[in-house]
Amino acid sequence: MIKKSFVLIFAFFYFCGFSQKIITKKLESDILETTRNLKIYLPQGYEKDSTKNYPLAVVFDAEYLFDTYVGNSVLFANKDKAPKQIVVGISMKDSRKKDTYFNINNGRLTADNTSFYQFIRDEVIFYMESTYRTSPFISLIGEGTSANLITHYLKESQPFINSYICINPTFSDFVGQQFQTYNFGKFLREDNTFYLYINNSTSFSSKKQTKIGELQKGLSSLKMKNFNVINDTIRTVSSISAMSEAIPRAMTKIFEIYSAISKEEFEENVKDLSPVDAIAYLENKYLEIEFLFGSNLGIREQDIYAIEKIVIEKENGDQLREFGKMILKLFPSSPLGDYYIGRYYESGKMYKKALKYYKIGYGKMDPSDKNADAFYENILRLGGQ
């Protein structure tokens, strides 16, 4: 009884937390010649900042995927692992079969499937982009036959979806041939980044596991800089568990660029760079974050420290001044930029200039800052007061 009560209390607060941020909308569809129900989640702070844009996530099967996706999007944003997102859920309780059940004899979309496909593309996304402040980054999220439908958006001649999240997908026997008809080379022509997530699971039948596994094997041969294939296998006896696990696993990879530089990212992409390239990598990372997600973060201090050692130890610290200038441009009130420029001049034995920048940096610090005394040591070391 106690355990049950705890779950109910948790659920109560969970839904109350979202209740004021969720809008319900009946969207009149010319394509479907009917009205469809939408659930729209606007992230915290949306109303306060009228200039900020947010990535758009379009969630199929809103009856059971919407709350799970929104919950994960809030958690990831609060932990600074993903940007805040606008989420729109498509209710499909009474129309899922009509909307997404394909022709099993050839794997092709039916006329009803094609209409629903167009409804999402031309009406739902258009409505969201014209009504709310969305960034260019769009995700589609679906499960089962909805996941299969999502893969058909890969055939668009002008790619406009950034991430295709296919959870517990139900594919036809012709899915391999279907994917072979897509011109994946077109993604290379786009100045953008794309992700395709497909999960397999030990909870599936052996036939389904084989089908998905063969597709994943074929996709693993795609080696394109801006098209990222995420082949996942979830080990569980429950397909429901696989569904709930897939969303955070997909988000971890899709929003990896948004997160601060991890140990893995440093080892794979940064460690062997020259100071000039390391500085450029950092600048480009944050430019891409701003372009894709509408998030102007500046640069996180922990990412500055991540490349500090490269800049200081390689090429005799010759790039320290440029490093400091970059930081001053982004964080003019921070003492870090002045510190690195001072370090540059000190290493070149230009002590007067070094002392000048150390004093400027120290002047920006709060005397109660725990690092203030250590910073002041730089001034004393050069004979300043």
XYZ file of C-alpha atoms in Angstrom:
385
model
C 0.000 0.000 0.000
C 2.823 2.379 0.914
C 4.660 1.600 -2.328
C 1.492 2.175 -4.362
C 0.857 5.500 -2.614
C 4.404 6.670 -3.350
C 3.971 5.918 -7.044
C 0.653 7.781 -7.115
C 2.162 10.792 -5.318
C 5.109 10.832 -7.739
C 2.760 10.635 -10.711
C 0.614 13.444 -9.262
C 3.565 15.823 -8.958
C 4.956 14.726 -12.331
C 1.772 15.617 -14.186
C 1.090 18.729 -12.111
C 4.575 19.933 -13.035
C 3.673 19.807 -16.731
C 0.011 20.785 -16.504
C 0.524 24.517 -16.859
C 2.890 24.141 -19.807
C 0.762 21.862 -21.989
C -1.609 23.237 -24.615
C -4.244 21.147 -26.360
C -5.083 22.062 -29.931
C -7.597 20.761 -32.459
C -5.918 21.173 -35.833
C -8.146 21.265 -38.879
C -6.511 19.223 -41.619
C -7.265 19.859 -45.276
C -5.206 16.800 -46.186
C -6.986 14.378 -43.847
C -10.318 16.221 -44.138
C -10.814 15.953 -40.394
C -9.647 17.451 -37.096
C -6.692 15.961 -35.223
C -5.798 16.503 -31.589
C -2.374 17.890 -30.674
C -0.683 18.195 -27.281
C 1.941 20.937 -27.162
C 4.571 21.322 -24.442
C 6.311 24.690 -24.116
C 9.478 24.642 -21.991
C 9.903 26.654 -18.831
C 10.939 30.226 -19.620
C 9.367 30.236 -23.095
C 7.117 33.215 -22.295
C 9.850 35.226 -20.563
C 12.409 35.400 -23.388
C 10.776 36.489 -26.633
C 13.971 36.090 -28.678
C 15.003 32.531 -27.800
C 14.206 29.679 -30.204
C 13.803 25.995 -29.336
C 14.236 22.685 -31.199
C 10.967 21.047 -32.219
C 10.150 17.421 -31.384
C 7.173 15.809 -33.129
C 6.003 12.781 -31.145
C 3.737 10.189 -32.791
C 1.538 7.990 -30.566
C 1.069 10.809 -28.051
C -1.134 8.616 -25.832
C 1.917 6.790 -24.477
C 5.049 8.502 -25.844
C 4.341 12.202 -25.234
C 4.714 12.321 -21.447
C 7.762 10.050 -21.533
C 9.491 12.215 -24.110
C 8.604 15.465 -22.338
C 9.838 14.067 -19.012
C 13.179 13.115 -20.542
C 13.506 16.450 -22.355
C 13.024 18.315 -19.054
C 15.526 16.093 -17.233
C 18.181 16.389 -19.968
C 17.736 20.191 -20.154
C 17.969 20.561 -16.371
C 21.194 18.549 -16.384
C 22.575 20.676 -19.271
C 22.756 17.602 -21.522
C 20.277 18.883 -24.129
C 18.564 22.143 -25.049
C 15.032 22.841 -23.880
C 12.585 21.638 -26.541
C 9.112 22.420 -27.803
C 7.265 19.094 -28.039
C 4.105 18.411 -30.038
C 2.311 15.090 -29.650
C -0.023 13.634 -32.286
C -2.976 11.725 -30.832
C -3.443 8.479 -32.773
C -5.521 6.333 -30.425
C -8.357 5.773 -32.888
C -6.430 6.172 -36.135
C -3.083 4.410 -35.661
C -3.932 1.538 -37.996
C -5.181 3.868 -40.718
C -2.280 6.274 -40.242
C 0.649 3.860 -40.125
C -0.203 0.241 -41.071
C 1.630 -0.255 -44.378
C 0.968 -2.725 -47.195
C 2.481 -5.993 -45.939
C 2.681 -7.401 -49.468
C 5.232 -4.857 -50.693
C 6.138 -2.655 -47.700
C 4.832 0.488 -49.376
C 2.747 3.140 -47.696
C -0.980 2.984 -48.298
C -2.926 6.019 -49.527
C -3.981 6.713 -45.930
C -0.374 6.417 -44.726
C 0.741 8.887 -47.395
C -1.952 11.368 -46.362
C -0.877 11.150 -42.722
C 2.770 11.535 -43.782
C 1.846 14.717 -45.645
C -0.282 15.937 -42.728
C 2.768 15.830 -40.455
C 5.070 17.386 -43.037
C 2.852 20.108 -44.463
C 0.396 20.927 -41.683
C 1.683 19.967 -38.224
C 5.257 21.164 -38.715
C 4.066 24.240 -40.628
C 1.632 25.099 -37.818
C 4.292 24.694 -35.124
C 6.922 26.713 -36.989
C 4.524 29.529 -37.814
C 3.009 29.693 -34.299
C 5.942 29.074 -31.957
C 9.606 30.083 -31.825
C 11.265 26.958 -33.178
C 14.911 26.517 -34.163
C 15.852 24.677 -37.386
C 16.401 21.387 -35.496
C 13.428 19.020 -35.898
C 13.059 15.518 -34.427
C 10.481 12.862 -35.260
C 9.781 10.214 -32.620
C 7.652 7.114 -33.171
C 7.223 3.501 -32.097
C 6.295 0.318 -33.988
C 4.628 1.097 -37.324
C 4.948 4.824 -36.577
C 8.724 4.310 -36.408
C 8.548 2.658 -39.821
C 6.643 5.652 -41.218
C 9.319 7.995 -39.867
C 11.997 6.261 -41.962
C 10.101 7.273 -45.113
C 10.974 10.929 -44.420
C 14.534 9.966 -45.335
C 13.430 9.938 -48.978
C 12.683 13.674 -49.062
C 14.845 15.280 -51.764
C 15.495 18.273 -49.505
C 16.136 16.904 -45.979
C 14.329 18.936 -43.332
C 14.290 16.504 -40.400
C 17.420 16.406 -38.223
C 16.749 13.349 -36.088
C 14.706 10.269 -36.875
C 14.058 8.360 -33.635
C 12.653 4.917 -34.449
C 11.704 3.062 -31.273
C 10.890 -0.675 -31.330
C 10.328 -0.362 -35.098
C 7.963 -2.633 -36.987
C 9.446 -2.956 -40.458
C 8.192 -4.787 -43.501
C 10.086 -7.682 -45.059
C 11.143 -5.227 -47.766
C 12.811 -2.670 -45.485
C 16.308 -3.382 -46.854
C 15.206 -2.644 -50.408
C 13.332 0.416 -49.174
C 16.494 1.894 -47.634
C 18.510 1.148 -50.760
C 16.253 3.503 -52.724
C 17.157 6.457 -50.504
C 19.869 8.740 -51.759
C 21.861 9.203 -48.565
C 24.481 11.185 -50.468
C 22.093 14.156 -50.499
C 22.709 14.648 -46.774
C 26.367 15.431 -47.470
C 25.297 18.418 -49.557
C 23.506 19.939 -46.563
C 25.225 22.300 -44.133
C 23.471 20.563 -41.262
C 23.679 17.557 -38.932
C 21.430 14.472 -39.044
C 20.781 11.475 -36.795
C 19.021 8.152 -37.335
C 18.296 6.111 -34.199
C 17.014 2.531 -34.498
C 16.858 0.120 -31.583
C 16.756 -3.640 -31.553
C 15.789 -5.514 -28.375
C 16.134 -8.985 -26.894
C 12.412 -8.703 -26.066
C 11.510 -8.988 -29.766
C 10.797 -12.228 -31.611
C 13.828 -13.840 -33.228
C 12.448 -12.945 -36.667
C 12.080 -9.277 -35.751
C 15.537 -9.182 -34.154
C 17.052 -10.642 -37.323
C 15.253 -8.164 -39.575
C 16.336 -5.131 -37.549
C 19.834 -6.540 -37.080
C 20.340 -6.953 -40.821
C 19.185 -3.376 -41.436
C 21.475 -2.063 -38.704
C 24.390 -3.969 -40.223
C 23.732 -2.375 -43.606
C 23.407 1.091 -42.082
C 26.680 0.712 -40.173
C 28.517 0.883 -43.499
C 27.286 4.447 -44.027
C 30.235 6.664 -43.204
C 29.142 10.266 -43.582
C 30.458 13.130 -41.515
C 27.087 14.805 -40.962
C 24.766 11.761 -40.966
C 25.047 9.822 -37.735
C 23.614 6.307 -37.531
C 22.864 5.163 -33.979
C 22.352 1.386 -33.934
C 21.214 0.343 -30.476
C 20.346 -2.989 -28.852
C 18.412 -2.927 -25.588
C 18.692 -6.038 -23.454
C 15.405 -6.579 -21.666
C 12.543 -9.071 -21.595
C 9.950 -6.294 -21.921
C 9.236 -4.303 -25.084
C 7.671 -1.608 -22.864
C 10.930 -1.350 -20.953
C 12.795 -1.125 -24.263
C 10.499 1.736 -25.290
C 11.171 3.713 -22.117
C 14.920 3.085 -22.311
C 15.201 4.014 -25.991
C 14.184 7.658 -25.571
C 16.982 8.717 -23.161
C 19.500 6.551 -25.021
C 18.601 8.283 -28.275
C 18.686 11.748 -26.710
C 22.112 11.088 -25.199
C 23.574 10.572 -28.676
C 21.513 13.093 -30.623
C 22.288 15.967 -28.261
C 25.867 14.923 -27.584
C 27.197 18.033 -29.319
C 25.164 20.221 -26.954
C 26.761 18.789 -23.813
C 30.017 20.009 -22.358
C 33.100 18.233 -23.724
C 33.057 14.757 -22.223
C 36.086 12.579 -21.581
C 35.163 10.508 -24.656
C 34.776 13.598 -26.874
C 38.111 14.945 -25.658
C 39.906 11.660 -26.324
C 38.366 11.183 -29.775
C 38.217 14.733 -31.152
C 40.358 17.138 -29.150
C 43.382 15.523 -27.514
C 45.648 15.484 -30.577
C 44.713 18.906 -31.965
C 47.110 21.809 -32.223
C 46.312 24.853 -30.040
C 44.901 26.746 -33.055
C 42.698 23.793 -34.019
C 41.598 23.211 -30.414
C 40.468 26.843 -30.125
C 38.685 26.578 -33.488
C 37.035 23.311 -32.391
C 35.654 25.002 -29.303
C 34.364 28.026 -31.216
C 32.768 25.833 -33.915
C 31.122 23.594 -31.311
C 29.269 26.543 -29.825
C 28.446 28.089 -33.188
C 26.819 24.795 -34.180
C 24.910 24.648 -30.880
C 23.546 28.139 -31.536
C 22.642 27.347 -35.161
C 20.961 24.006 -34.512
C 19.301 24.574 -31.177
C 18.850 28.347 -30.922
C 20.869 28.313 -27.686
C 23.478 31.041 -27.246
C 25.470 29.539 -24.382
C 28.703 31.459 -24.750
C 31.297 28.831 -23.844
C 31.099 26.794 -20.638
C 34.034 27.353 -18.300
C 34.613 23.602 -18.045
C 35.117 23.473 -21.827
C 37.676 26.286 -21.569
C 39.546 24.241 -18.987
C 39.227 21.149 -21.204
C 41.494 22.660 -23.873
C 43.616 24.818 -21.539
C 46.382 22.225 -21.240
C 46.708 21.934 -25.044
C 47.035 25.693 -25.450
C 49.523 26.073 -22.591
C 51.765 23.077 -23.249
C 51.871 22.856 -27.042
C 53.821 25.276 -29.295
C 55.404 26.940 -26.237
C 52.093 28.550 -25.346
C 52.207 30.797 -28.413
C 48.402 30.684 -28.764
C 47.657 31.753 -25.190
C 46.987 35.350 -26.255
C 44.478 34.280 -28.925
C 42.876 31.958 -26.405
C 42.553 34.819 -23.937
C 41.129 37.153 -26.587
C 38.470 34.599 -27.505
C 37.421 34.298 -23.871
C 37.353 38.085 -23.367
C 35.118 38.428 -26.398
C 32.660 35.920 -24.960
C 33.068 36.684 -21.240
C 34.349 40.262 -20.865
C 33.631 40.265 -17.123
C 35.566 37.042 -16.485
C 39.207 37.210 -15.275
C 40.087 34.089 -17.281
C 40.766 35.924 -20.559
C 43.100 38.410 -18.838
C 44.830 35.542 -17.040
C 45.685 33.702 -20.258
C 46.921 36.877 -21.971
C 49.013 37.653 -18.890
C 50.385 34.117 -18.989
C 51.292 34.603 -22.665
C 53.285 37.776 -21.946
C 54.941 36.283 -18.883
C 56.151 33.269 -20.863
C 57.693 35.730 -23.351
C 59.343 37.642 -20.474
C 57.289 40.770 -21.179
C 56.631 41.228 -17.495
C 55.123 44.730 -17.528
C 52.429 43.663 -19.992
C 51.850 40.425 -18.064
C 51.447 42.368 -14.809
C 48.978 44.723 -16.477
C 46.673 41.884 -17.513
C 46.990 40.063 -14.193
C 45.915 43.264 -12.411
C 42.986 43.766 -14.783
C 41.861 40.182 -14.201
C 42.212 40.440 -10.433
C 40.213 43.671 -10.471
C 37.263 41.760 -11.917
C 37.210 39.266 -9.050
C 35.125 39.391 -5.903
C 37.501 39.437 -2.892
C 35.432 36.635 -1.363
C 36.096 34.407 -4.400
C 37.983 31.341 -3.196
C 40.327 31.689 -6.202
C 41.130 35.368 -5.584
C 44.196 34.755 -3.382
C 45.659 32.263 -5.878
C 45.085 34.747 -8.716
C 46.806 37.501 -6.715
C 49.915 35.319 -6.488
C 50.501 36.055 -10.174
C 50.779 39.780 -9.369
C 53.108 39.218 -6.403
C 55.293 36.888 -8.433
C 56.017 39.720 -10.881
C 56.731 42.246 -8.135
C 53.361 43.978 -8.259
C 51.152 44.967 -5.383
